[in-house]
PDB file of C-alpha atoms and ligand atoms in Angstrom:
ATOM      1  CA  MET S1373      26.502  12.400 -31.730  1.00  0.00           C
ATOM      2  CA  LYS S1374      24.644   9.854 -29.642  1.00  0.00           C
ATOM      3  CA  VAL S1375      25.025   8.294 -26.202  1.00  0.00           C
ATOM      4  CA  LEU S1376      24.243   4.604 -25.790  1.00  0.00           C
ATOM      5  CA  ASN S1377      22.895   3.796 -22.338  1.00  0.00           C
ATOM      6  CA  ILE S1378      23.488   0.096 -21.832  1.00  0.00           C
ATOM      7  CA  PHE S1379      23.502  -2.415 -18.936  1.00  0.00           C
ATOM      8  CA  PRO S1380      20.563  -1.006 -16.945  1.00  0.00           C
ATOM      9  CA  LEU S1381      19.172  -2.071 -13.592  1.00  0.00           C
ATOM     10  CA  SER S1382      15.459  -2.644 -14.192  1.00  0.00           C
ATOM     11  CA  ILE S1383      13.057  -2.280 -11.285  1.00  0.00           C
ATOM     12  CA  PHE S1384       9.572  -3.678 -11.886  1.00  0.00           C
ATOM     13  CA  CYS S1385       6.765  -1.513 -10.448  1.00  0.00           C
ATOM     14  CA  ASN S1386       3.112  -2.466 -10.406  1.00  0.00           C
ATOM     15  CA  LYS S1387       0.019  -2.357  -8.191  1.00  0.00           C
ATOM     16  CA  ILE S1388      -1.742  -5.156  -6.331  1.00  0.00           C
ATOM     17  CA  ASN S1389      -5.344  -4.213  -5.705  1.00  0.00           C
ATOM     18  CA  LEU S1390      -6.837  -6.119  -2.790  1.00  0.00           C
ATOM     19  CA  THR S1391     -10.147  -5.265  -1.129  1.00  0.00           C
ATOM     20  CA  ASP S1392     -10.038  -3.060   1.975  1.00  0.00           C
ATOM     21  CA  LYS S1393     -11.460  -6.016   3.909  1.00  0.00           C
ATOM     22  CA  LYS S1394      -8.601  -8.313   2.849  1.00  0.00           C
ATOM     23  CA  LYS S1395      -5.999  -5.633   3.556  1.00  0.00           C
ATOM     24  CA  LYS S1396      -7.412  -5.045   7.044  1.00  0.00           C
ATOM     25  CA  GLN S1397      -7.295  -8.783   7.725  1.00  0.00           C
ATOM     26  CA  MET S1398      -3.627  -8.872   6.665  1.00  0.00           C
ATOM     27  CA  ILE S1399      -2.782  -5.742   8.679  1.00  0.00           C
ATOM     28  CA  ASP S1400      -4.428  -7.185  11.814  1.00  0.00           C
ATOM     29  CA  GLU S1401      -2.527 -10.451  11.357  1.00  0.00           C
ATOM     30  CA  ILE S1402       0.794  -8.566  11.025  1.00  0.00           C
ATOM     31  CA  ARG S1403       0.044  -6.417  14.099  1.00  0.00           C
ATOM     32  CA  LYS S1404      -0.559  -9.667  16.010  1.00  0.00           C
ATOM     33  CA  MET S1405       2.836 -11.000  14.862  1.00  0.00           C
ATOM     34  CA  LYS S1406       4.511  -7.865  16.206  1.00  0.00           C
ATOM     35  CA  GLU S1407       2.762  -8.278  19.559  1.00  0.00           C
ATOM     36  CA  ASN S1408       4.114 -11.852  19.689  1.00  0.00           C
ATOM     37  CA  SER S1409       7.714 -11.013  18.709  1.00  0.00           C
ATOM     38  CA  LYS S1410      10.139 -13.773  19.671  1.00  0.00           C
ATOM     39  CA  LEU S1411      13.389 -11.795  19.761  1.00  0.00           C
ATOM     40  CA  GLU S1412      12.404  -8.317  20.912  1.00  0.00           C
ATOM     41  CA  GLU S1413      15.931  -7.394  22.045  1.00  0.00           C
ATOM     42  CA  TYR S1414      17.135  -7.778  18.433  1.00  0.00           C
ATOM     43  CA  LYS S1415      15.211  -4.673  17.426  1.00  0.00           C
ATOM     44  CA  LYS S1416      17.287  -1.651  18.448  1.00  0.00           C
ATOM     45  CA  LYS S1417      15.871   1.845  18.886  1.00  0.00           C
ATOM     46  CA  GLY S1418      15.424   3.355  15.438  1.00  0.00           C
ATOM     47  CA  ASP S1419      15.108  -0.012  13.692  1.00  0.00           C
ATOM     48  CA  ALA S1420      11.916  -0.984  11.949  1.00  0.00           C
ATOM     49  CA  TRP S1421      10.205  -4.168  13.166  1.00  0.00           C
ATOM     50  CA  THR S1422      11.072  -6.942  10.703  1.00  0.00           C
ATOM     51  CA  GLY S1423       9.111 -10.178  10.961  1.00  0.00           C
ATOM     52  CA  ASP S1424      11.920 -12.389   9.627  1.00  0.00           C
ATOM     53  CA  THR S1425      13.984 -11.606  12.740  1.00  0.00           C
ATOM     54  CA  GLN S1426      11.045 -12.110  15.104  1.00  0.00           C
ATOM     55  CA  GLY S1427       9.847 -15.617  14.233  1.00  0.00           C
ATOM     56  CA  PHE S1428       7.385 -14.706  11.470  1.00  0.00           C
ATOM     57  CA  GLU S1429       9.268 -15.456   8.250  1.00  0.00           C
ATOM     58  CA  ASN S1430       6.740 -17.679   6.469  1.00  0.00           C
ATOM     59  CA  LEU S1431       3.793 -15.505   5.467  1.00  0.00           C
ATOM     60  CA  GLN S1432       3.608 -17.617   2.298  1.00  0.00           C
ATOM     61  CA  LYS S1433       2.317 -20.489   4.484  1.00  0.00           C
ATOM     62  CA  ASN S1434      -0.425 -18.398   6.111  1.00  0.00           C
ATOM     63  CA  LYS S1435      -3.876 -18.764   4.459  1.00  0.00           C
ATOM     64  CA  ILE S1436      -4.724 -15.115   5.144  1.00  0.00           C
ATOM     65  CA  PHE S1437      -2.071 -14.144   2.601  1.00  0.00           C
ATOM     66  CA  ASP S1438      -3.074 -16.660  -0.145  1.00  0.00           C
ATOM     67  CA  GLU S1439      -4.869 -14.116  -2.321  1.00  0.00           C
ATOM     68  CA  PHE S1440      -1.944 -11.711  -2.006  1.00  0.00           C
ATOM     69  CA  PHE S1441       0.593 -14.349  -3.045  1.00  0.00           C
ATOM     70  CA  SER S1442      -1.425 -15.393  -6.079  1.00  0.00           C
ATOM     71  CA  GLU S1443      -1.187 -11.742  -7.230  1.00  0.00           C
ATOM     72  CA  VAL S1444       2.522 -11.719  -6.393  1.00  0.00           C
ATOM     73  CA  LYS S1445       3.018 -14.769  -8.566  1.00  0.00           C
ATOM     74  CA  LYS S1446       1.486 -13.033 -11.609  1.00  0.00           C
ATOM     75  CA  ASN S1447       3.774 -10.049 -11.079  1.00  0.00           C
ATOM     76  CA  VAL S1448       6.933 -12.118 -10.635  1.00  0.00           C
ATOM     77  CA  TYR S1449       6.204 -14.007 -13.870  1.00  0.00           C
ATOM     78  CA  GLN S1450       5.632 -10.685 -15.672  1.00  0.00           C
ATOM     79  CA  TYR S1451       8.944  -9.433 -14.314  1.00  0.00           C
ATOM     80  CA  LEU S1452      10.767 -12.555 -15.531  1.00  0.00           C
ATOM     81  CA  ASP S1453       9.049 -12.190 -18.896  1.00  0.00           C
ATOM     82  CA  GLN S1454      10.359  -8.625 -19.180  1.00  0.00           C
ATOM     83  CA  LEU S1455      13.842 -10.072 -18.732  1.00  0.00           C
ATOM     84  CA  LYS S1456      13.068 -12.687 -21.423  1.00  0.00           C
ATOM     85  CA  ILE S1457      13.585 -15.560 -18.997  1.00  0.00           C
ATOM     86  CA  ASP S1458      11.749 -18.730 -20.062  1.00  0.00           C
ATOM     87  CA  THR S1459       9.822 -19.644 -16.910  1.00  0.00           C
ATOM     88  CA  SER S1460       8.574 -22.889 -18.506  1.00  0.00           C
ATOM     89  CA  GLN S1461      12.054 -24.267 -17.799  1.00  0.00           C
ATOM     90  CA  LEU S1462      12.145 -23.120 -14.185  1.00  0.00           C
ATOM     91  CA  ASP S1463      10.525 -23.927 -10.870  1.00  0.00           C
ATOM     92  CA  VAL S1464      10.020 -20.667  -9.013  1.00  0.00           C
ATOM     93  CA  PHE S1465       9.797 -20.806  -5.214  1.00  0.00           C
ATOM     94  CA  ILE S1466       9.081 -18.320  -2.466  1.00  0.00           C
ATOM     95  CA  GLN S1467      11.692 -19.205   0.151  1.00  0.00           C
ATOM     96  CA  ARG S1468      10.357 -17.003   2.889  1.00  0.00           C
ATOM     97  CA  SER S1469       8.260 -13.907   3.333  1.00  0.00           C
ATOM     98  CA  TRP S1470       7.812 -11.449   6.167  1.00  0.00           C
ATOM     99  CA  ALA S1471       6.274  -8.106   7.084  1.00  0.00           C
ATOM    100  CA  THR S1472       7.925  -4.932   8.319  1.00  0.00           C
ATOM    101  CA  ILE S1473       6.406  -2.168  10.458  1.00  0.00           C
ATOM    102  CA  SER S1474       7.922   1.298  10.902  1.00  0.00           C
ATOM    103  CA  TYR S1475       6.943   4.090  13.246  1.00  0.00           C
ATOM    104  CA  GLY S1476       8.462   7.599  13.470  1.00  0.00           C
ATOM    105  CA  ASN S1477      12.133   7.540  12.504  1.00  0.00           C
ATOM    106  CA  GLU S1478      12.445   3.748  12.330  1.00  0.00           C
ATOM    107  CA  THR S1479      14.414   2.598   9.298  1.00  0.00           C
ATOM    108  CA  ILE S1480      15.692  -0.501   7.558  1.00  0.00           C
ATOM    109  CA  ALA S1481      19.413  -0.046   6.886  1.00  0.00           C
ATOM    110  CA  LYS S1482      21.109  -0.783   3.548  1.00  0.00           C
ATOM    111  CA  HIS S1483      21.097  -4.495   2.827  1.00  0.00           C
ATOM    112  CA  LYS S1484      20.846  -7.168   0.139  1.00  0.00           C
ATOM    113  CA  HIS S1485      19.023 -10.491   0.201  1.00  0.00           C
ATOM    114  CA  MET S1486      22.037 -12.718  -0.312  1.00  0.00           C
ATOM    115  CA  GLN S1487      20.327 -16.124  -0.298  1.00  0.00           C
ATOM    116  CA  SER S1488      17.815 -15.590  -3.101  1.00  0.00           C
ATOM    117  CA  HIS S1489      17.471 -14.433  -6.693  1.00  0.00           C
ATOM    118  CA  ILE S1490      14.467 -12.109  -6.750  1.00  0.00           C
ATOM    119  CA  SER S1491      13.032  -9.958  -3.968  1.00  0.00           C
ATOM    120  CA  PHE S1492      10.048  -7.656  -3.703  1.00  0.00           C
ATOM    121  CA  ALA S1493       8.560  -5.050  -1.453  1.00  0.00           C
ATOM    122  CA  TYR S1494       4.793  -4.575  -1.351  1.00  0.00           C
ATOM    123  CA  TYR S1495       3.301  -1.641   0.497  1.00  0.00           C
ATOM    124  CA  LEU S1496       0.260  -2.845   2.410  1.00  0.00           C
ATOM    125  CA  LYS S1497      -0.126   0.333   4.475  1.00  0.00           C
ATOM    126  CA  LYS S1498       1.617   3.521   3.493  1.00  0.00           C
ATOM    127  CA  SER S1499       0.808   7.221   3.702  1.00  0.00           C
ATOM    128  CA  SER S1500       2.569   9.834   1.573  1.00  0.00           C
ATOM    129  CA  ASN S1501       4.749  10.851   4.565  1.00  0.00           C
ATOM    130  CA  ASP S1502       5.997   7.313   5.201  1.00  0.00           C
ATOM    131  CA  ALA S1503       9.484   6.319   4.027  1.00  0.00           C
ATOM    132  CA  ASN S1504      10.047   5.460   0.380  1.00  0.00           C
ATOM    133  CA  LEU S1505      12.376   2.796  -1.019  1.00  0.00           C
ATOM    134  CA  MET S1506      16.014   3.628  -1.802  1.00  0.00           C
ATOM    135  CA  ILE S1507      18.067   1.658  -4.321  1.00  0.00           C
ATOM    136  CA  TYR S1508      21.849   1.948  -4.579  1.00  0.00           C
ATOM    137  CA  ASP S1509      24.238   1.289  -7.452  1.00  0.00           C
ATOM    138  CA  GLU S1510      27.449  -0.386  -6.330  1.00  0.00           C
ATOM    139  CA  VAL S1511      29.052  -0.620  -9.777  1.00  0.00           C
ATOM    140  CA  ILE S1512      28.707   3.042 -10.890  1.00  0.00           C
ATOM    141  CA  ARG S1513      30.027   2.299 -14.380  1.00  0.00           C
ATOM    142  CA  ASN S1514      29.926   5.937 -15.486  1.00  0.00           C
ATOM    143  CA  GLU S1515      31.924   7.261 -12.519  1.00  0.00           C
ATOM    144  CA  VAL S1516      35.023   8.204 -14.517  1.00  0.00           C
ATOM    145  CA  ILE S1517      36.526  10.070 -11.540  1.00  0.00           C
ATOM    146  CA  PRO S1518      36.334   7.746  -8.503  1.00  0.00           C
ATOM    147  CA  GLY S1519      34.401   9.271  -5.610  1.00  0.00           C
ATOM    148  CA  LEU S1520      32.824  12.030  -7.698  1.00  0.00           C
ATOM    149  CA  PHE S1521      29.245  10.812  -7.993  1.00  0.00           C
ATOM    150  CA  GLY S1522      28.680  10.338  -4.271  1.00  0.00           C
ATOM    151  CA  SER S1523      30.614  13.418  -3.172  1.00  0.00           C
ATOM    152  CA  LEU S1524      28.489  15.987  -1.364  1.00  0.00           C
ATOM    153  CA  THR S1525      31.274  18.599  -1.549  1.00  0.00           C
ATOM    154  CA  ALA S1526      31.768  18.042  -5.280  1.00  0.00           C
ATOM    155  CA  PHE S1527      28.022  18.438  -5.711  1.00  0.00           C
ATOM    156  CA  LYS S1528      27.992  21.620  -3.610  1.00  0.00           C
ATOM    157  CA  ARG S1529      30.935  22.990  -5.635  1.00  0.00           C
ATOM    158  CA  LYS S1530      28.913  22.055  -8.737  1.00  0.00           C
ATOM    159  CA  ILE S1531      31.763  19.966 -10.136  1.00  0.00           C
ATOM    160  CA  LEU S1532      28.874  17.583 -10.657  1.00  0.00           C
ATOM    161  CA  LYS S1533      26.383  20.064 -12.138  1.00  0.00           C
ATOM    162  CA  GLU S1534      23.244  18.008 -11.688  1.00  0.00           C
ATOM    163  CA  LEU S1535      22.121  14.510 -10.785  1.00  0.00           C
ATOM    164  CA  ASN S1536      20.566  12.449 -13.525  1.00  0.00           C
ATOM    165  CA  VAL S1537      20.150   8.847 -14.601  1.00  0.00           C
ATOM    166  CA  LEU S1538      23.701   8.756 -16.014  1.00  0.00           C
ATOM    167  CA  ASN S1539      25.463   9.789 -12.806  1.00  0.00           C
ATOM    168  CA  ALA S1540      23.137   8.834  -9.922  1.00  0.00           C
ATOM    169  CA  SER S1541      24.477   6.181  -7.554  1.00  0.00           C
ATOM    170  CA  GLN S1542      21.306   6.100  -5.492  1.00  0.00           C
ATOM    171  CA  TYR S1543      17.654   6.499  -6.375  1.00  0.00           C
ATOM    172  CA  THR S1544      14.531   6.978  -4.279  1.00  0.00           C
ATOM    173  CA  ILE S1545      11.446   5.226  -5.600  1.00  0.00           C
ATOM    174  CA  ASN S1546       8.372   7.118  -4.418  1.00  0.00           C
ATOM    175  CA  VAL S1547       6.169   4.216  -3.503  1.00  0.00           C
ATOM    176  CA  LYS S1548       2.459   4.348  -2.766  1.00  0.00           C
ATOM    177  CA  GLU S1549       0.154   2.010  -0.881  1.00  0.00           C
ATOM    178  CA  ASP S1550      -0.640  -1.104  -2.992  1.00  0.00           C
ATOM    179  CA  ASP S1551       2.618  -0.829  -4.987  1.00  0.00           C
ATOM    180  CA  ILE S1552       4.768  -3.887  -5.552  1.00  0.00           C
ATOM    181  CA  ILE S1553       8.410  -3.325  -6.458  1.00  0.00           C
ATOM    182  CA  ILE S1554      10.393  -6.309  -7.769  1.00  0.00           C
ATOM    183  CA  PHE S1555      14.184  -6.299  -8.144  1.00  0.00           C
ATOM    184  CA  PRO S1556      17.222  -8.601  -8.172  1.00  0.00           C
ATOM    185  CA  SER S1557      17.929  -9.793  -4.615  1.00  0.00           C
ATOM    186  CA  LYS S1558      21.558  -8.719  -4.991  1.00  0.00           C
ATOM    187  CA  THR S1559      20.488  -5.054  -5.275  1.00  0.00           C
ATOM    188  CA  LEU S1560      21.544  -2.921  -2.311  1.00  0.00           C
ATOM    189  CA  HIS S1561      18.469  -1.163  -0.848  1.00  0.00           C
ATOM    190  CA  SER S1562      17.110   0.517   2.277  1.00  0.00           C
ATOM    191  CA  THR S1563      14.192   2.598   3.467  1.00  0.00           C
ATOM    192  CA  GLN S1564      14.441   6.360   3.086  1.00  0.00           C
ATOM    193  CA  PRO S1565      15.414   8.238   6.266  1.00  0.00           C
ATOM    194  CA  THR S1566      12.407  10.112   7.677  1.00  0.00           C
ATOM    195  CA  ASN S1567      10.900  11.007  11.035  1.00  0.00           C
ATOM    196  CA  ASN S1568       7.360  10.699   9.804  1.00  0.00           C
ATOM    197  CA  ASN S1569       6.454   7.036   9.545  1.00  0.00           C
ATOM    198  CA  ASP S1570       2.902   6.709  10.769  1.00  0.00           C
ATOM    199  CA  GLU S1571       2.443   2.957  10.770  1.00  0.00           C
ATOM    200  CA  ARG S1572       4.164   1.920   7.553  1.00  0.00           C
ATOM    201  CA  ILE S1573       3.602  -1.765   6.791  1.00  0.00           C
ATOM    202  CA  SER S1574       5.337  -3.575   3.954  1.00  0.00           C
ATOM    203  CA  ILE S1575       5.717  -7.225   2.960  1.00  0.00           C
ATOM    204  CA  SER S1576       8.891  -8.659   1.457  1.00  0.00           C
ATOM    205  CA  ALA S1577       9.852 -12.070   0.167  1.00  0.00           C
ATOM    206  CA  ASP S1578      12.773 -13.956  -1.258  1.00  0.00           C
ATOM    207  CA  ILE S1579      12.259 -15.961  -4.430  1.00  0.00           C
ATOM    208  CA  VAL S1580      14.539 -18.526  -6.066  1.00  0.00           C
ATOM    209  CA  CYS S1581      14.538 -20.082  -9.523  1.00  0.00           C
ATOM    210  CA  ILE S1582      15.553 -23.732  -9.885  1.00  0.00           C
ATOM    211  CA  ALA S1583      16.094 -25.440 -13.239  1.00  0.00           C
ATOM    212  CA  LYS S1584      13.457 -28.104 -13.959  1.00  0.00           C
ATOM    213  CA  SER S1585      16.166 -30.143 -15.687  1.00  0.00           C
ATOM    214  CA  SER S1586      19.948 -29.965 -15.406  1.00  0.00           C
ATOM    215  CA  GLU S1587      20.521 -31.780 -18.681  1.00  0.00           C
ATOM    216  CA  VAL S1588      23.187 -30.010 -20.784  1.00  0.00           C
ATOM    217  CA  LEU S1589      22.925 -27.040 -18.450  1.00  0.00           C
ATOM    218  CA  GLU S1590      26.114 -25.800 -16.795  1.00  0.00           C
ATOM    219  CA  HIS S1591      24.611 -23.032 -14.656  1.00  0.00           C
ATOM    220  CA  LEU S1592      21.488 -22.528 -12.485  1.00  0.00           C
ATOM    221  CA  THR S1593      20.593 -24.569  -9.415  1.00  0.00           C
ATOM    222  CA  PRO S1594      19.761 -28.148 -10.513  1.00  0.00           C
ATOM    223  CA  PRO S1595      16.419 -29.731  -9.517  1.00  0.00           C
ATOM    224  CA  PHE S1596      15.974 -30.900  -5.906  1.00  0.00           C
ATOM    225  CA  LYS S1597      14.953 -34.404  -7.005  1.00  0.00           C
ATOM    226  CA  ASN S1598      18.573 -35.163  -7.922  1.00  0.00           C
ATOM    227  CA  TRP S1599      20.053 -33.860  -4.688  1.00  0.00           C
ATOM    228  CA  GLU S1600      21.388 -36.428  -2.233  1.00  0.00           C
ATOM    229  CA  LYS S1601      21.484 -35.501   1.440  1.00  0.00           C
ATOM    230  CA  MET S1602      24.922 -36.129   3.025  1.00  0.00           C
TER     231      MET S1602
HETATM  232 FE1  LIG G2408      15.060  -5.840   1.773  1.00  0.00          FE
END
């Protein structure tokens, strides 16, 4: 007997090693952004501070982050290579990038990045008590009995005897400082609920892939040079 596990979700995990000096410079810059928030009332009690909602959504244009983004680029190309995507036929763009800061019980609720293809989270400042990253499966192909895999009562009754990679519909990635996690933007994710965020700082970005040529190509976004503004 054998079980074939097919159609996986692959999450790319690696480290970006920057000097302490560079990291401090980035942290100070992000703290400054928070102090200059442009829509403070948007952040409700219990929400993490997210730079994209506060007027700081273009870290990729800030020189202080240049070294970081050149490391990001290497990792994104490695990720695409793992998926056997020929990047020589694509233009890859960072659309926008922002920082997040969490204190205490502040969280980032479940969400997807609907307007892009690839997203990442990089942990610039994180202690072991700070929230990890949670990933959710919305398809749950193996859930033969609807509702079973997410059912707390079924789990307590041990109808579902144990959680494993075949039946889990959510997964917590234990992330450490310096980790970069890359995943499809359409993946539902959140931060892990905790009361113990010290000053957790992460950076995220949205990345899109555009075809260099649309010739004999039905899918993918065609190159900008052929677009005509209406
Ligand atoms: Fe996100």
